[in-house]
Each structure stands twice: as structure tokens, then as C-alpha cells.
């Protein structure tokens, strides 16, 4: 703020000239001259407000001419605004309040602030209680706010706005019209209300709006409040409800995704209940329904682009255009991966490509598939892995019924428990394998339609049962170790992985109460082969038949020593087996 100094000649003053006008003095005669002279010397009285002209601006004071013999001085602080700027310049006319006569510097002591206050009170008094004045909200105090209307007034918090509460800082610095609620100049008490004027304006606008409003009208409104279920829109003194389902033709999670407080929106009056004063509004109804001709724009098999707008447990919603969304079911996201949740593949806001699987305008549904944008690996897997191909991979999972082996990314093959070993009884694959173990297998079958690949481990080696009928013909004697004893018989391992069963009826000619009384696991036993069942892969053994054959062989050997013809042990055993079969 710079200093501005300039002498101001009194002959230029528009008010209260002094005795330097000789022509006027010469014309005055007698009492007229005396009256003029006295008027020129008349000093303003304490408490009087007069007009003054700024004649000089110094560092600490502003000098003004009030038409008296000496100039008046006003503290320069009274001319500085809240931004620190000087509000007057030389030549400006201002109201001043006369406080007292000349000070030690020969200047009258004046005040602009008190003059403004006095003028303001006169204006306020003229308006009276119930009148309207303009003011600027300057700050917050306990219970309300302060307003500058020339003097400081009080604005209760409940009278600031139509809806009291919230952050009142937004009102500071704003200029409004106010209604005078209470006025007491003697006590300096002035209470204002902005709310009363707003209510009057609202009621007036409400009356006008309700008189002309009808269903089907498209009107402008301002969003006043947002809730979970919708937004309240001010149509001009009256609020209508814009439900979330009437905001967009597309999927909308929350009203705030579509509008925000303070927005001006164009809405349609859907329903107007004059008796209850309830108004239902629609935003989406102001534009054509995009689903009306969706079948012309989107056809099955076409590839489309869109943005992921929502993820659920069962799929992802893709926005194809404003108001049109399609659903990618979780099962249509990958040919090979077992997708448990869409977030494993997609994220909200991501741009994706998809293929239209179906269009249902009636139910406003479009089914999409992402995996269809790529070649289904199952359609070509047969070319890469023909039946009989030997593969190698890691065990991905072990279940009660088999082992899953990873063939390539996302494609696993199943080795059923029955295809693990030709000879071993595998109760659970976990007995032989562990997760992550690398194993070899042979491709047994490819089911493209059901996306299944069957593998076998036992097929890596020949089936030992193909040699069993030749190696263990009926009537041959075998040795083996007892592997299991049950109520119905004894299992004997005659070679690695090959077992035969001695049924309880084939243990002895004598009655056996329980096979457990005859043998224990680990015992060595001899028996004769009764038969081999290649279909069931079973070998029936008999101790009883072996004993009979041995007895006959001994008898034949004895008789042979007497010169009689004899049969071999094998022939005798076969004969015994034949009789046992006939019996």
C-alpha cells in the first residue's frame, strides 16, 4: 500500500465553502454578511455524521475536508478491507462521524467506521423488525454466525439454511438477503434469518410448481440429497424421489454412481399424487430404452468389446454401451482353468473382448463368453496327444478315485485307481504317489465334449495276466506266501502282484471252523491251481486237491513198485481237479 499525498484546494470542494470567496462577501450586506460568516465558522457537533472529501492519504491517517477551517483526520485502518487493500483515493466522498475538535496536530478527530455504523443503524431502523436487509456472513460464533450489515449482526445456526447442520464454513464470505427477526439499537442487538426468506421463496415456487406439474412432464431439477435407494430432486420448492432403478437403463450399484448433490438434472414426472404430495421421477425415461432394438445391434456369434463394471460370485457384468450390459458366466471365462471367482481372471474397469452367446431382449439379458475368443484347446488336443501317446507330467491332485496329472497349462489327465497297477490292489493312490511328483502315463481316451482326458500308468508295461493262463494251468502245483486271511479264505501271493485264493472249502477235507485257525499272514503254503478267470483276474487254488493228488501219487508209486502201471503226479492232480469240478 503506497502513500498518496496531494493538496486539495478548498475552492474545489462541493460542500461548505469558507470565507475565501470575496465576491460573495462583497455582495453580503448587514445581517446577511454576519449570518454567512457565522455559518462558515460553524463546527460539526459531536456525534454528527457529515459528508467529507478525501484530500490527502498519509502513512497512518487519511485527511478529509468537511468544509470547516481545519481538516479532519481518520485512522487509515478504517479504510483497509479484509484483504489489506486501501478502499479510498483522493477525491472520494465519504461519510464521517465527528468525535471531537482539533487534536494536537490541528486536525478534527473523525471516524468513518462510526459513521458507517450510524448510517447502517438508520437503514436497519427504517426496515424495522420483519424487514429485509443485505449483509455478508463474516464468521462463526457459538450458536451461529456473524453477519456484516454495516454493524455486526447475529445469525442463529438454525436460521442459516433450509436444512440446518453440516459444515457452515461454506457460507463464510457469502452475501445474502436476510429477514430482521429482532432489533434493539440501544443494546446493539440485531438478530437475522436467512431461512425465513428461503422458506418464503420455496413456498412460492412450490405453489407455482404444483399448479402446473403433471405426469409425463420433463422438468429440470437440482439434486438435494442422496440415499441408498435413490436421490431427492428439488423441482422448484417441491422435492421428488428419483429411485435408483429409474436412473439408468443399465446396472447401477449406488445412486452416487449417476448423480451427486448439486447436479442439475432433466427428469420425467412418472407419478404425481396430489393428495399425498408425492412425486416419483425418472432419469432414464428421458432417453430411449436401448433394449428396444438390442437384437438388431447384437447378434449371437459376434465379437464385442466392453468394460468390466461389476464382479459377482457367478460371473462378470460387461458394459457394451450406455444401458446395455452382458454377463460372462464364470464357466465361460476359460477353456482349461477351473475358475472359482471372476476376480481370478478379470478386474473392474478392465477393457475386454467377448463373444455373444445369446440375446434375450425380453428379459434384458445378453450372455457373453470370453473363452470363445480363443481356440478351444480340447478340440486340438487329440492331434497333439493321440491315444497311446506316452506323456510325462506332475501330479496336480490326488483323490480317492485317482490321480490328476498336468499335461499342459490348464489341462489335466486322470489316472483312475484301476489303471495304476495290473496286479496290486490299490486302496488309495496316496499309498503310491505324492502331489508334485513327476510320473509317466499313457493316453487311454480323449472325451472332447466333456473335456476329459483318461490316462493309465499300468499300461506303460505289458499286462502280466496275459501270461498267467500259460504259466499257471489248472492242475499245476504252486508255492506262495499268505498275504491275507479272511472268513471266506486265504490269499496267497504266488508271484509279485499275483495272488490266488484258497477258498475255505478247499483248505482241507476236515471241517475248518475259520481260515484264521489254519494259516497266518506270512506263512508259506503249497496248493494246486483249480482255474484261472481272465475276466475277473482271479486264480482259484486248492490245498485239498493237492493233498488228494499227492496221496494218489504215493499209492501209484507204491503200486508201480509192484510191477503195475502208474500215472504221473500231474495226471493224478488233473484227474482230481476234474472230479472236483464234476462234483
Tab-separated table of C-alpha atoms in Angstrom, residues 393-398 404 433-439:
chain	number	residue	atom	x	y	z
A	393	UNK	CA	3.847	-84.575	-16.046
A	394	UNK	CA	3.485	-83.547	-12.444
A	395	UNK	CA	0.762	-84.859	-10.172
A	396	UNK	CA	-1.605	-81.912	-9.575
A	397	UNK	CA	-4.088	-83.592	-7.274
A	398	UNK	CA	-4.751	-86.932	-5.565
A	404	UNK	CA	-4.645	-85.939	-11.850
A	433	UNK	CA	2.133	-91.197	-5.142
A	434	UNK	CA	2.522	-87.692	-3.731
A	435	UNK	CA	1.428	-84.290	-5.029
A	436	UNK	CA	4.084	-82.648	-7.234
A	437	UNK	CA	5.696	-85.962	-8.134
A	438	UNK	CA	6.673	-86.358	-11.805
A	439	UNK	CA	5.287	-89.518	-13.378
